[in-house]
Coordinates of N, CA and C in Angstrom, one line a residue:
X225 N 4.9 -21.4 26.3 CA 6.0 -20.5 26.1 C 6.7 -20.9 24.8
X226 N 7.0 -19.8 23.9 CA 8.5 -20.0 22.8 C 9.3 -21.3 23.2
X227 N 9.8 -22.0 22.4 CA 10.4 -23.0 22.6 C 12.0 -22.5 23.0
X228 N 12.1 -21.2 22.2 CA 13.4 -20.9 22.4 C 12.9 -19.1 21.9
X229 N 13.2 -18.2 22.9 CA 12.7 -16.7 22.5 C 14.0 -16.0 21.6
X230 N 15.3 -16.6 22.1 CA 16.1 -16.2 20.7 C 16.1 -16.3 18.9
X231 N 15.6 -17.7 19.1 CA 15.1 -18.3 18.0 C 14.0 -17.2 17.4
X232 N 13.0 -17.3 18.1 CA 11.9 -16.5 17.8 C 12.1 -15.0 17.7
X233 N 12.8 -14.1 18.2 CA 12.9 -13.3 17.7 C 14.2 -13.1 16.5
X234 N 15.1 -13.9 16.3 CA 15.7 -13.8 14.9 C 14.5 -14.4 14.0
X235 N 13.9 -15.1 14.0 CA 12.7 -15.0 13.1 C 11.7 -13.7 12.9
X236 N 11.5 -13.1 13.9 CA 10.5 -12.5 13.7 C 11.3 -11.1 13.0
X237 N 12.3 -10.6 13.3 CA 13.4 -9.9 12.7 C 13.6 -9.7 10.9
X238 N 14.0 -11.5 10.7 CA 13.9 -11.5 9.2 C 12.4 -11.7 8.8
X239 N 11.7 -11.8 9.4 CA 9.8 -11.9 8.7 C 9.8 -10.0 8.8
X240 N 10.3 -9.4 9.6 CA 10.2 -7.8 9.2 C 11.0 -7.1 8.2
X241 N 12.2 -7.6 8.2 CA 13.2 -7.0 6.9 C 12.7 -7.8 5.8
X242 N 11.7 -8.6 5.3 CA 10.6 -9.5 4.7 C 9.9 -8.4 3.9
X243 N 9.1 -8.1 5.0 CA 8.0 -7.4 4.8 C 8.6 -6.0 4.4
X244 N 9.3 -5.6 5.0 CA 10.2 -3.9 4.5 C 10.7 -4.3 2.8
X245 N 11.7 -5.2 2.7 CA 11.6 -5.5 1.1 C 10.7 -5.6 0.4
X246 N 9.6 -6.6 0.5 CA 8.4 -6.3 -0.1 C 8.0 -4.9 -0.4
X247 N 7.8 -4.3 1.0 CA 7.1 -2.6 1.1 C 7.9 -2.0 -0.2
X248 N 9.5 -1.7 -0.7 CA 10.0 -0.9 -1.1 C 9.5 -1.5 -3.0
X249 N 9.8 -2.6 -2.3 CA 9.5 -3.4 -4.1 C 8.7 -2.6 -4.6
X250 N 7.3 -2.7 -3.6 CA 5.9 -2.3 -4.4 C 5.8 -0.8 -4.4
X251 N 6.6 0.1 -3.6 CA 6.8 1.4 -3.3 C 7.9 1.5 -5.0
X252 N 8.5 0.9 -5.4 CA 8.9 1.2 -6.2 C 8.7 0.6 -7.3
X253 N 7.4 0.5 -7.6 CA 6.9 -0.3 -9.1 C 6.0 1.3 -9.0
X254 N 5.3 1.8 -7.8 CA 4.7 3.0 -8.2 C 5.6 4.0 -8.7
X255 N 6.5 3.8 -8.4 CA 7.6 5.0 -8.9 C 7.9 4.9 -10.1
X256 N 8.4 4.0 -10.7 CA 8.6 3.2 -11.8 C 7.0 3.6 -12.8
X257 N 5.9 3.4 -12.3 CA 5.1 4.3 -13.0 C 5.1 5.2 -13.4
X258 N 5.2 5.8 -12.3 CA 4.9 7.3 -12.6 C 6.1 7.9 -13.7
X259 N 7.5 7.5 -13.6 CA 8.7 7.9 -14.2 C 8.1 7.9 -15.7
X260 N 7.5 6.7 -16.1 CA 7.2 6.1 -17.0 C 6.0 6.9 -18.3
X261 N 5.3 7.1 -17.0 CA 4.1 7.8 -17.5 C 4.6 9.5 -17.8
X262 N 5.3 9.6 -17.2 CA 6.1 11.6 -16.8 C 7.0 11.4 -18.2
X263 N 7.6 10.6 -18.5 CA 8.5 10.5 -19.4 C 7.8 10.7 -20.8
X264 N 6.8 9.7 -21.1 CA 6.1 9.4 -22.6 C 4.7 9.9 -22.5
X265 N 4.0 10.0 -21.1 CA 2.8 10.9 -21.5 C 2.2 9.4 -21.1
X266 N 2.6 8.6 -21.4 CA 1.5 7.2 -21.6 C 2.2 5.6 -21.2
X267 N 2.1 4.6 -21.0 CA 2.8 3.5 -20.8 C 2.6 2.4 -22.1
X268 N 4.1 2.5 -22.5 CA 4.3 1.8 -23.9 C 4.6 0.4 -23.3
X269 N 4.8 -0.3 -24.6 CA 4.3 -1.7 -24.2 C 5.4 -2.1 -23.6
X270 N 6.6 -1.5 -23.7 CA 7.9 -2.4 -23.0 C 7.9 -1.6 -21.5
X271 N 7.0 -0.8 -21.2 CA 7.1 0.3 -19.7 C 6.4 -1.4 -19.2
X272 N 5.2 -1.8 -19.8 CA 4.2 -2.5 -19.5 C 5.2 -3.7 -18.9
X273 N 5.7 -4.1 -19.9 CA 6.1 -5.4 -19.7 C 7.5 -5.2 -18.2
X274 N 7.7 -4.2 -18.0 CA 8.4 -4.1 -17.0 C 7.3 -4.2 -15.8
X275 N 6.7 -3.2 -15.5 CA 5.7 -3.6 -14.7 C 5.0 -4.7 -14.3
X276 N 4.6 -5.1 -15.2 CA 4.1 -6.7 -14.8 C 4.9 -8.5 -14.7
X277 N 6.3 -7.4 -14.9 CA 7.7 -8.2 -14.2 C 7.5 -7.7 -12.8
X278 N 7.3 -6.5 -12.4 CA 7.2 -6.1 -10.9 C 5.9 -6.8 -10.3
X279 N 5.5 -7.3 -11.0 CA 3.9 -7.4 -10.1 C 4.1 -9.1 -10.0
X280 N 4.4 -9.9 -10.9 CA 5.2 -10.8 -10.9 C 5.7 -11.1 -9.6
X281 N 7.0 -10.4 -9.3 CA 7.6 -10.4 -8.3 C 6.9 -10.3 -7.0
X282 N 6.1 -9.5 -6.7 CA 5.5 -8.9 -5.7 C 4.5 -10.3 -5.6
X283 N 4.4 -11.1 -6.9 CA 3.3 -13.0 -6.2 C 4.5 -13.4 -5.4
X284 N 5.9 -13.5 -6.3 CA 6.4 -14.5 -5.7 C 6.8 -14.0 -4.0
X285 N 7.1 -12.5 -3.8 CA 7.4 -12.3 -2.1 C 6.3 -12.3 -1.0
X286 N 4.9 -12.4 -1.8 CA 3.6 -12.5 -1.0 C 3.9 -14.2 -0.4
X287 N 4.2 -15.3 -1.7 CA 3.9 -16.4 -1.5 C 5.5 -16.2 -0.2
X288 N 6.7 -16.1 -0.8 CA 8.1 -16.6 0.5 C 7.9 -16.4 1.4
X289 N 7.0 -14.7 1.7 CA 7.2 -14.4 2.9 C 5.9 -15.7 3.8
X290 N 4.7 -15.5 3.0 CA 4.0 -16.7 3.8 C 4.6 -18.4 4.2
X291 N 5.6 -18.5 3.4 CA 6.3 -19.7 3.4 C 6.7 -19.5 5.4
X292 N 7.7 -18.2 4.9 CA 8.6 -17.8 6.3 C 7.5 -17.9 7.5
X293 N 6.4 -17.3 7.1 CA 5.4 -17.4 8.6 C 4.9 -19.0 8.9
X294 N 4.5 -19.8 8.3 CA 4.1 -20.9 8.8 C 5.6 -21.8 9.2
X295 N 6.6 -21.5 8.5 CA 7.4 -22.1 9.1 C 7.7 -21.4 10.9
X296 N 7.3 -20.2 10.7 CA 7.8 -19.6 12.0 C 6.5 -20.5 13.2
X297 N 5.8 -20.5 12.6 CA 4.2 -21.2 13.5 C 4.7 -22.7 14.0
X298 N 5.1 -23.5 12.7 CA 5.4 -24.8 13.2 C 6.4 -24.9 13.5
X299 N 7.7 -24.1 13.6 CA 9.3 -24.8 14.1 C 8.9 -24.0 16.0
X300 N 9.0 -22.7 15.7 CA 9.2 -21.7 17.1 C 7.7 -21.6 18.1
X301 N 6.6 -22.6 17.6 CA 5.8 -22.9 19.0 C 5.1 -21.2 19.4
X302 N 5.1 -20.1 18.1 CA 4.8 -18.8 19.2 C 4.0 -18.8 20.2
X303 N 4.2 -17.8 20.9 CA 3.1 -17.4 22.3 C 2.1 -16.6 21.7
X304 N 1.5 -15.9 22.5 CA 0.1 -14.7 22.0 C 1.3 -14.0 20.8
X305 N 1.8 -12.9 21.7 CA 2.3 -11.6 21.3 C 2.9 -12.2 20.2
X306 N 3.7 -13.0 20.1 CA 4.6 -13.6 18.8 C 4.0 -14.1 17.4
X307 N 2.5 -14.3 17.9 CA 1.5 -15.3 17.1 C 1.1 -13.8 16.5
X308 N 0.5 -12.7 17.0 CA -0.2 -11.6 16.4 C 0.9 -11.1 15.4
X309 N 2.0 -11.1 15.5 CA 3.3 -10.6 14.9 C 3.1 -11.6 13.7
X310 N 2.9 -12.5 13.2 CA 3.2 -13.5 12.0 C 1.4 -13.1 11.9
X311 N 0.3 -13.2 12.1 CA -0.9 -12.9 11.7 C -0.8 -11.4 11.2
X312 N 0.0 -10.4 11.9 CA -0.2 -9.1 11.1 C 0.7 -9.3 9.7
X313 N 2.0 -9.8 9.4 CA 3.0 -10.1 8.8 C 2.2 -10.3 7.4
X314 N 1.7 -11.4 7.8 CA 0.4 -12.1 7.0 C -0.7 -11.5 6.3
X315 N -1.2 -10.7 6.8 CA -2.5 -9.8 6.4 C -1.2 -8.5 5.5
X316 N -0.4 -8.4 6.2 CA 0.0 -7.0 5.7 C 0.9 -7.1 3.9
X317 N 1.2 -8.6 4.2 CA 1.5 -9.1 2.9 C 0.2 -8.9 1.5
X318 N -0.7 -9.5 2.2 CA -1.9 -9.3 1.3 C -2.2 -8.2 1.0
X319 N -2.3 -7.2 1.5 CA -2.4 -5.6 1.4 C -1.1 -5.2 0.3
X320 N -0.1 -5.6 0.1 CA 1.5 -4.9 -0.5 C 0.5 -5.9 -1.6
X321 N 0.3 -7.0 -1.8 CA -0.3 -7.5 -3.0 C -1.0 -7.3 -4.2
X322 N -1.9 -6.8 -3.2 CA -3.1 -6.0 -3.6 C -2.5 -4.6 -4.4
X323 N -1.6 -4.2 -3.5 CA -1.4 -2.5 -3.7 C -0.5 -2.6 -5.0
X324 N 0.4 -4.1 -5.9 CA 0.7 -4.3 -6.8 C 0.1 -4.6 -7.9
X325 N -1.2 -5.1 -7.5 CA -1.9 -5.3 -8.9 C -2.8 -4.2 -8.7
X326 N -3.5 -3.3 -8.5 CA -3.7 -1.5 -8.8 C -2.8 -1.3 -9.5
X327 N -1.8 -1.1 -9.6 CA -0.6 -0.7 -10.0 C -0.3 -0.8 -11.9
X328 N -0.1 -2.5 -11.5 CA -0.8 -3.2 -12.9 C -1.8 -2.9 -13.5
X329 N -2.2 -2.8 -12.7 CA -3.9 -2.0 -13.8 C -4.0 -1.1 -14.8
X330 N -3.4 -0.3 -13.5 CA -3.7 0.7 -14.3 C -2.6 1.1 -15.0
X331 N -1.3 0.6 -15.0 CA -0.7 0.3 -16.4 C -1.4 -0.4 -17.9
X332 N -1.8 -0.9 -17.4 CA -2.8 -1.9 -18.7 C -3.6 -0.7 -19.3
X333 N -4.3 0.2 -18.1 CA -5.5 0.8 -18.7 C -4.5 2.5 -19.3
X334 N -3.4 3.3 -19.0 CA -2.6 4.0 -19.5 C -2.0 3.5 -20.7
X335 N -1.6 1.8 -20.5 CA -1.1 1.5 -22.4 C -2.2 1.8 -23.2
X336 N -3.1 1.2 -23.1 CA -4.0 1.1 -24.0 C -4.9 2.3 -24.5
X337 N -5.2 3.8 -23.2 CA -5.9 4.9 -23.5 C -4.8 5.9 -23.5
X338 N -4.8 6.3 -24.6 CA -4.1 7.8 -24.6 C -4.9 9.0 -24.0
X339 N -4.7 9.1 -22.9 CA -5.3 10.6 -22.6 C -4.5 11.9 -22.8
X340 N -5.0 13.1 -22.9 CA -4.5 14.3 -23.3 C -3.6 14.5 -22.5
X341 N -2.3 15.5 -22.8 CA -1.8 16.3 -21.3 C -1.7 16.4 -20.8
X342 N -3.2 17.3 -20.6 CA -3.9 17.3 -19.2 C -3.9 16.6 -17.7
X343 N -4.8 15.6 -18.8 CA -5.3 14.4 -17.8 C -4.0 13.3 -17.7
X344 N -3.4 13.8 -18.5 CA -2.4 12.9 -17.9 C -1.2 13.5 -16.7
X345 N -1.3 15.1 -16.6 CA -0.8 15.7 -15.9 C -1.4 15.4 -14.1
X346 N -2.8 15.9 -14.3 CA -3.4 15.4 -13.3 C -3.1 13.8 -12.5
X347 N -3.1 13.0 -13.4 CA -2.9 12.1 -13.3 C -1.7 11.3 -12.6
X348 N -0.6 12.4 -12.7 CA 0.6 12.5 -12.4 C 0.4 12.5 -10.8
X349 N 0.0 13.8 -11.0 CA -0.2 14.4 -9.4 C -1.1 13.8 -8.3
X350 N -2.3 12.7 -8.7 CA -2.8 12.5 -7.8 C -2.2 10.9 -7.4
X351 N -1.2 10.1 -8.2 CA -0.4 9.3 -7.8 C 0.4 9.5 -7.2
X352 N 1.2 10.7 -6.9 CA 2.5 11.6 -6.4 C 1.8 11.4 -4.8
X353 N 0.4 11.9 -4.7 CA 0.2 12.2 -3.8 C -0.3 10.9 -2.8
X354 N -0.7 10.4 -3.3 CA -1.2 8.8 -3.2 C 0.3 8.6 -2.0
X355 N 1.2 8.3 -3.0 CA 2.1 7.6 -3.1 C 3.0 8.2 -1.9
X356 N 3.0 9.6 -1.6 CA 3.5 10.2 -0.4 C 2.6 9.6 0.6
X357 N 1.5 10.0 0.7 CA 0.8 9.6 1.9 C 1.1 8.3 2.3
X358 N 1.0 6.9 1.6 CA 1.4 5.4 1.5 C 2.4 5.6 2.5
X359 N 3.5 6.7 1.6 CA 5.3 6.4 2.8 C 4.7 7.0 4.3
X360 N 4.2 8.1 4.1 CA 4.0 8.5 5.4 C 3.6 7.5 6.7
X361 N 2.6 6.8 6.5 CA 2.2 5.7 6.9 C 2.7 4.8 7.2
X362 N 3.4 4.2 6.2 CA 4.5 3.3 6.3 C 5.3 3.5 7.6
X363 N 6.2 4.6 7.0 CA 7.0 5.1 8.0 C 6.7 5.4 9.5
X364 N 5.5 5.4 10.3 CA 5.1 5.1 11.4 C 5.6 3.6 11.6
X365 N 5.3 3.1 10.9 CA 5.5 1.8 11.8 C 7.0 1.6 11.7
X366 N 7.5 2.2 11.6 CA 8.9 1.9 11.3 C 9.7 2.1 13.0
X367 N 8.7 3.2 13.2 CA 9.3 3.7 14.7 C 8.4 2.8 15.3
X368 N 9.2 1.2 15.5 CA 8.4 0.6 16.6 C 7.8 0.9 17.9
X369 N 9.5 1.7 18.9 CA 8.7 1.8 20.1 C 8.0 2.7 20.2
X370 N 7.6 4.4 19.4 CA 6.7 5.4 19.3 C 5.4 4.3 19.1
X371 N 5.4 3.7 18.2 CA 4.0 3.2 18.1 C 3.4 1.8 18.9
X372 N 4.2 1.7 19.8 CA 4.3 0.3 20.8 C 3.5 1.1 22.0
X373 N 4.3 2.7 22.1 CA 3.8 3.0 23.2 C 2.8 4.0 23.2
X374 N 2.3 5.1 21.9 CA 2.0 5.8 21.6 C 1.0 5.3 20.5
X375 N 0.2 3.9 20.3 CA -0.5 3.9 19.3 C -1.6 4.3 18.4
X376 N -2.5 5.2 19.6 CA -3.8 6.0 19.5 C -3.3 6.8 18.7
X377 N -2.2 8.0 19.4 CA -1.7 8.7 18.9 C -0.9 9.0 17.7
X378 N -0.6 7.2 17.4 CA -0.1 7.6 15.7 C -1.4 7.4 14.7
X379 N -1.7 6.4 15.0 CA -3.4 6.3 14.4 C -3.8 7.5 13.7
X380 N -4.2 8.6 15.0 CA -4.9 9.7 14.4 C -3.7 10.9 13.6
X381 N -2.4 10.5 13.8 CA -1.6 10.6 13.0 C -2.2 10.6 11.4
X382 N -1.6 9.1 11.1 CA -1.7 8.4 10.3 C -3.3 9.1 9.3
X383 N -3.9 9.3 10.1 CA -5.7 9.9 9.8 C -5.3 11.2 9.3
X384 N -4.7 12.1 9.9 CA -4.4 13.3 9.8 C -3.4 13.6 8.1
X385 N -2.7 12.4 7.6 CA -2.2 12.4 6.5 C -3.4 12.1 5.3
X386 N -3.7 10.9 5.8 CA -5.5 10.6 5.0 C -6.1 12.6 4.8
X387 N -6.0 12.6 5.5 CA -7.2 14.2 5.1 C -6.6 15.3 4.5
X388 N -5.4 15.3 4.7 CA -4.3 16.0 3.8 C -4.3 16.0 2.1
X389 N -4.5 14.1 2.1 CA -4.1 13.5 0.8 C -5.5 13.9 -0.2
X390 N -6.9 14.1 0.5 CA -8.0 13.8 0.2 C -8.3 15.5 0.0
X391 N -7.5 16.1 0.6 CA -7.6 17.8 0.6 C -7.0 17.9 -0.9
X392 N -5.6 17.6 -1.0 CA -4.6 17.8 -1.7 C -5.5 17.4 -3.3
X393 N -5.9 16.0 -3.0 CA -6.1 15.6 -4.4 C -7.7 15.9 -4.8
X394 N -8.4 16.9 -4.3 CA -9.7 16.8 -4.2 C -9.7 17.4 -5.9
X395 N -9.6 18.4 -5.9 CA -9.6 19.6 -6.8 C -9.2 18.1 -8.4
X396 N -8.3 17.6 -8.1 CA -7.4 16.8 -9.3 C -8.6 15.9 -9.7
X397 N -9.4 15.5 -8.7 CA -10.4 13.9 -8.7 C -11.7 15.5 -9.8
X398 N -11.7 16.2 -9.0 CA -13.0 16.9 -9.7 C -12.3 17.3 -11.0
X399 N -11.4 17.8 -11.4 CA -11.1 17.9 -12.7 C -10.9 16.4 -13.9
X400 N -10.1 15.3 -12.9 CA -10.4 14.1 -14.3 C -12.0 13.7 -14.3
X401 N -13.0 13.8 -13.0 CA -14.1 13.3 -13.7 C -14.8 14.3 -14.5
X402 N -15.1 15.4 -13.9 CA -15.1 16.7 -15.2 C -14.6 16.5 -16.8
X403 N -13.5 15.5 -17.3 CA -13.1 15.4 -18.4 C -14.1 14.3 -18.6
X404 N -14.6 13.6 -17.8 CA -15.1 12.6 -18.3 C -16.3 12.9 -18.9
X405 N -17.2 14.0 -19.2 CA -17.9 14.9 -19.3 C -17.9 14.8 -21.2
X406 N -16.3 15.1 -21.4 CA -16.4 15.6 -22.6 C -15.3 14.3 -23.3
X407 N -15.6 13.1 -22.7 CA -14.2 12.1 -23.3 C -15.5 11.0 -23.7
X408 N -15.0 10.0 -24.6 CA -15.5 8.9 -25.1 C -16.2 7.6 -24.1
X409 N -16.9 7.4 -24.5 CA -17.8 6.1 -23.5 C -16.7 4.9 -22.9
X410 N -16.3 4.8 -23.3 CA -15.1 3.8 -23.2 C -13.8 4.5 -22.3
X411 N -13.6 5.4 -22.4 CA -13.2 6.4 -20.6 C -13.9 6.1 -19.8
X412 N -15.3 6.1 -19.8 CA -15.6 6.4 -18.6 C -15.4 5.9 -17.4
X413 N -15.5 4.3 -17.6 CA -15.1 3.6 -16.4 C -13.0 3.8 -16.2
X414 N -12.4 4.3 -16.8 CA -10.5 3.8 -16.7 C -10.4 5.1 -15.6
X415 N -11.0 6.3 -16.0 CA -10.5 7.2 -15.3 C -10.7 7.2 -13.7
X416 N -12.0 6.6 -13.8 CA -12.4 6.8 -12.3 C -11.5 5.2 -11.6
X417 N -11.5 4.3 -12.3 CA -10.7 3.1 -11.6 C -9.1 4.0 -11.1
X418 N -8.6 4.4 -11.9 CA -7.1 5.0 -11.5 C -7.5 5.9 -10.2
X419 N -8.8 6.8 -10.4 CA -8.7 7.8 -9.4 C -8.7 6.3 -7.9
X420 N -9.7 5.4 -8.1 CA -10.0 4.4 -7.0 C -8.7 3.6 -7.0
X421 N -7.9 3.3 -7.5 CA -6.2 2.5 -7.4 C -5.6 4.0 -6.2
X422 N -5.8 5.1 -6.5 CA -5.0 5.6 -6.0 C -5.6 6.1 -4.3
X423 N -6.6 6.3 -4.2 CA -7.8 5.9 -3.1 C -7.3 4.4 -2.0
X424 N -7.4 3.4 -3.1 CA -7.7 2.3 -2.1 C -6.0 1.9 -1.8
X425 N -5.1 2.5 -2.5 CA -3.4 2.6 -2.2 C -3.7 3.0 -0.6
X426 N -4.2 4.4 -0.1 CA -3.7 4.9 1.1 C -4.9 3.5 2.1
X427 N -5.7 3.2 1.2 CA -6.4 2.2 2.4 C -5.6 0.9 2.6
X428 N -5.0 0.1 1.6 CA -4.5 -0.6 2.2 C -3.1 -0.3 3.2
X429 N -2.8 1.0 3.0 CA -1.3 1.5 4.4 C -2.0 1.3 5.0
X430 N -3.4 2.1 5.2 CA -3.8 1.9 6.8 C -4.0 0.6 7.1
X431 N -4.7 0.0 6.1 CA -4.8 -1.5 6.8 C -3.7 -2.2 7.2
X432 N -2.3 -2.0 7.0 CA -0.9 -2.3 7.5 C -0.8 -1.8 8.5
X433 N -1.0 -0.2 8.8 CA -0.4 0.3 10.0 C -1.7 -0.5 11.1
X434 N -2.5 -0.5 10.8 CA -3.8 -1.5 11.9 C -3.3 -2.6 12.2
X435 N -3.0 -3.3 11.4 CA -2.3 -4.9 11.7 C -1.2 -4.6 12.5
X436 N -0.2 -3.6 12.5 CA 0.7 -3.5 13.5 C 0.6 -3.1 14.7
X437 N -0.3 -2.2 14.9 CA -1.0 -1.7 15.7 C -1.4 -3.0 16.8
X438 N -2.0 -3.7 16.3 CA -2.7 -5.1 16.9 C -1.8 -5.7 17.1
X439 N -0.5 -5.6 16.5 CA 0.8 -6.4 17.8 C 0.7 -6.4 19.3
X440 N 1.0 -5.2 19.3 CA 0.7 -4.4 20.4 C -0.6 -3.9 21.3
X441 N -1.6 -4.0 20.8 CA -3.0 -3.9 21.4 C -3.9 -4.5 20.7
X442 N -4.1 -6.0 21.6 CA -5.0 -6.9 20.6 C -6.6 -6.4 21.0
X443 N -7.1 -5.3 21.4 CA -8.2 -4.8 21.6 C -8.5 -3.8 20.4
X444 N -7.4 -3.5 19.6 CA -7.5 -2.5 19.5 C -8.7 -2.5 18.3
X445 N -8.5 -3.3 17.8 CA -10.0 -3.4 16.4 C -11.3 -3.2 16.9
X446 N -11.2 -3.5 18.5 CA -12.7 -3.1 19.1 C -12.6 -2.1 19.2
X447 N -11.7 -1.2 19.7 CA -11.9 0.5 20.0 C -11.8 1.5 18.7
X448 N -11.5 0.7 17.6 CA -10.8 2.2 16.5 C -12.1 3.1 16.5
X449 N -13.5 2.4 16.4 CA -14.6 3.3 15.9 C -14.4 4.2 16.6
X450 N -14.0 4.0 17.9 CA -14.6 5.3 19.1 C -12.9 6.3 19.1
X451 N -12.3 5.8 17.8 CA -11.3 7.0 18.0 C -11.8 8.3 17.4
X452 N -11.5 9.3 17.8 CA -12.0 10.5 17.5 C -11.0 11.2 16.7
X453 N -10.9 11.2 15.4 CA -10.0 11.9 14.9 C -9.6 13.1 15.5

């Protein structure tokens, strides 16, 4: 047992308002993009150099918050339930990390290629969309006891935003590679990376909302195949 369960959950408390700061940080370096890119058409070198002050940031709260978890391992002795809480904490960190350097990227690859318009209109819209679906997700987990007691059913939630996002941006993904048709050799590979930053954004939510999920039902990684959307 917890050495002490008050202890343990004021830890486990501030390891969540942790991870929520983190979340917004990185939720708002995409924002910070997009403003950036809406504004000038393109990401000039001082947009850049703000950005990769955000991404910066987003090492240093991957590394505190891991600091915070092993300290929580070796002072408070967790049990099961408490131990899956600092292992999802943990994974979900890696994921907001991840979801920072996409981010970066494809700032790097916007400074550097001016694309038309257009494509930068497009461009616009399928990060917008990205970037809603991310919150949506998010925001499940926010409502602990719905998803404590209700987890299947936010899952295929959560799934049901995925198909929305993939509906929404389908038309956008067929029009930038279509440009790629008629753009320079040296496009080819940037455009489709942004379309994939903005793809593998909604995959690491889910991979968050999964790790929470598993607070609460440590079976659950065995059963997701047999969820039926």
């Amino acid at each position: 047992m917890s050495i002490n369960y008050n202890i343990t959950k004021k830890s486990e408390l501030q390891l969540i308002n942790s991870f929520y700061e983190f979340y917004n940080h990185v939720k708002n370096e995409w924002i910070e993009l997009i403003e950036f890119l809406k504004n000038n058409k393109s990401i000039t070198a001082s947009n850049l150099k703000i950005i990769e002050r955000y991404e910066c940031i987003s090492n240093q709260y991957e590394s505190q918050i891991l600091d915070e978890c092993i300290w929580c391992i070796s002072k408070n002795q967790p049990v099961a339930s408490n131990l899956r809480f600092i292992i999802s904490i943990i994974n979900s960190i890696r994921d907001l990390e991840r979801m920072s350097d996409y981010i970066e990227r494809c700032a790097h690859i916007l400074n550097k290629y001016h694309f038309n318009k257009e494509v930068i209109n497009q461009i616009l819209k399928l990060l917008k969309y990205s970037i809603e679906c991310m919150d949506n997700i998010i925001k499940i987990i926010k409502n602990k006891q719905q998803l404590k007691s209700e987890p299947i059913k936010k899952y295929k939630i959560a799934q049901k935003y995925i198909d929305e996002y993939r509906e929404n941006s389908h038309k956008i993904r067929h029009d930038l590679l279509a440009h790629l048709l008629k753009s320079k050799k040296d496009e080819w590979v940037k455009i489709p990376y942004i379309i994939h930053s903005a793809e593998r954004n909604i995959e690491h939510s889910m991979n968050i909302l999964e790790s929470f999920i598993y607070i609460h039902d440590e079976k659950f990684f065995f059963i997701k195949r047999n969820i039926v959307k």
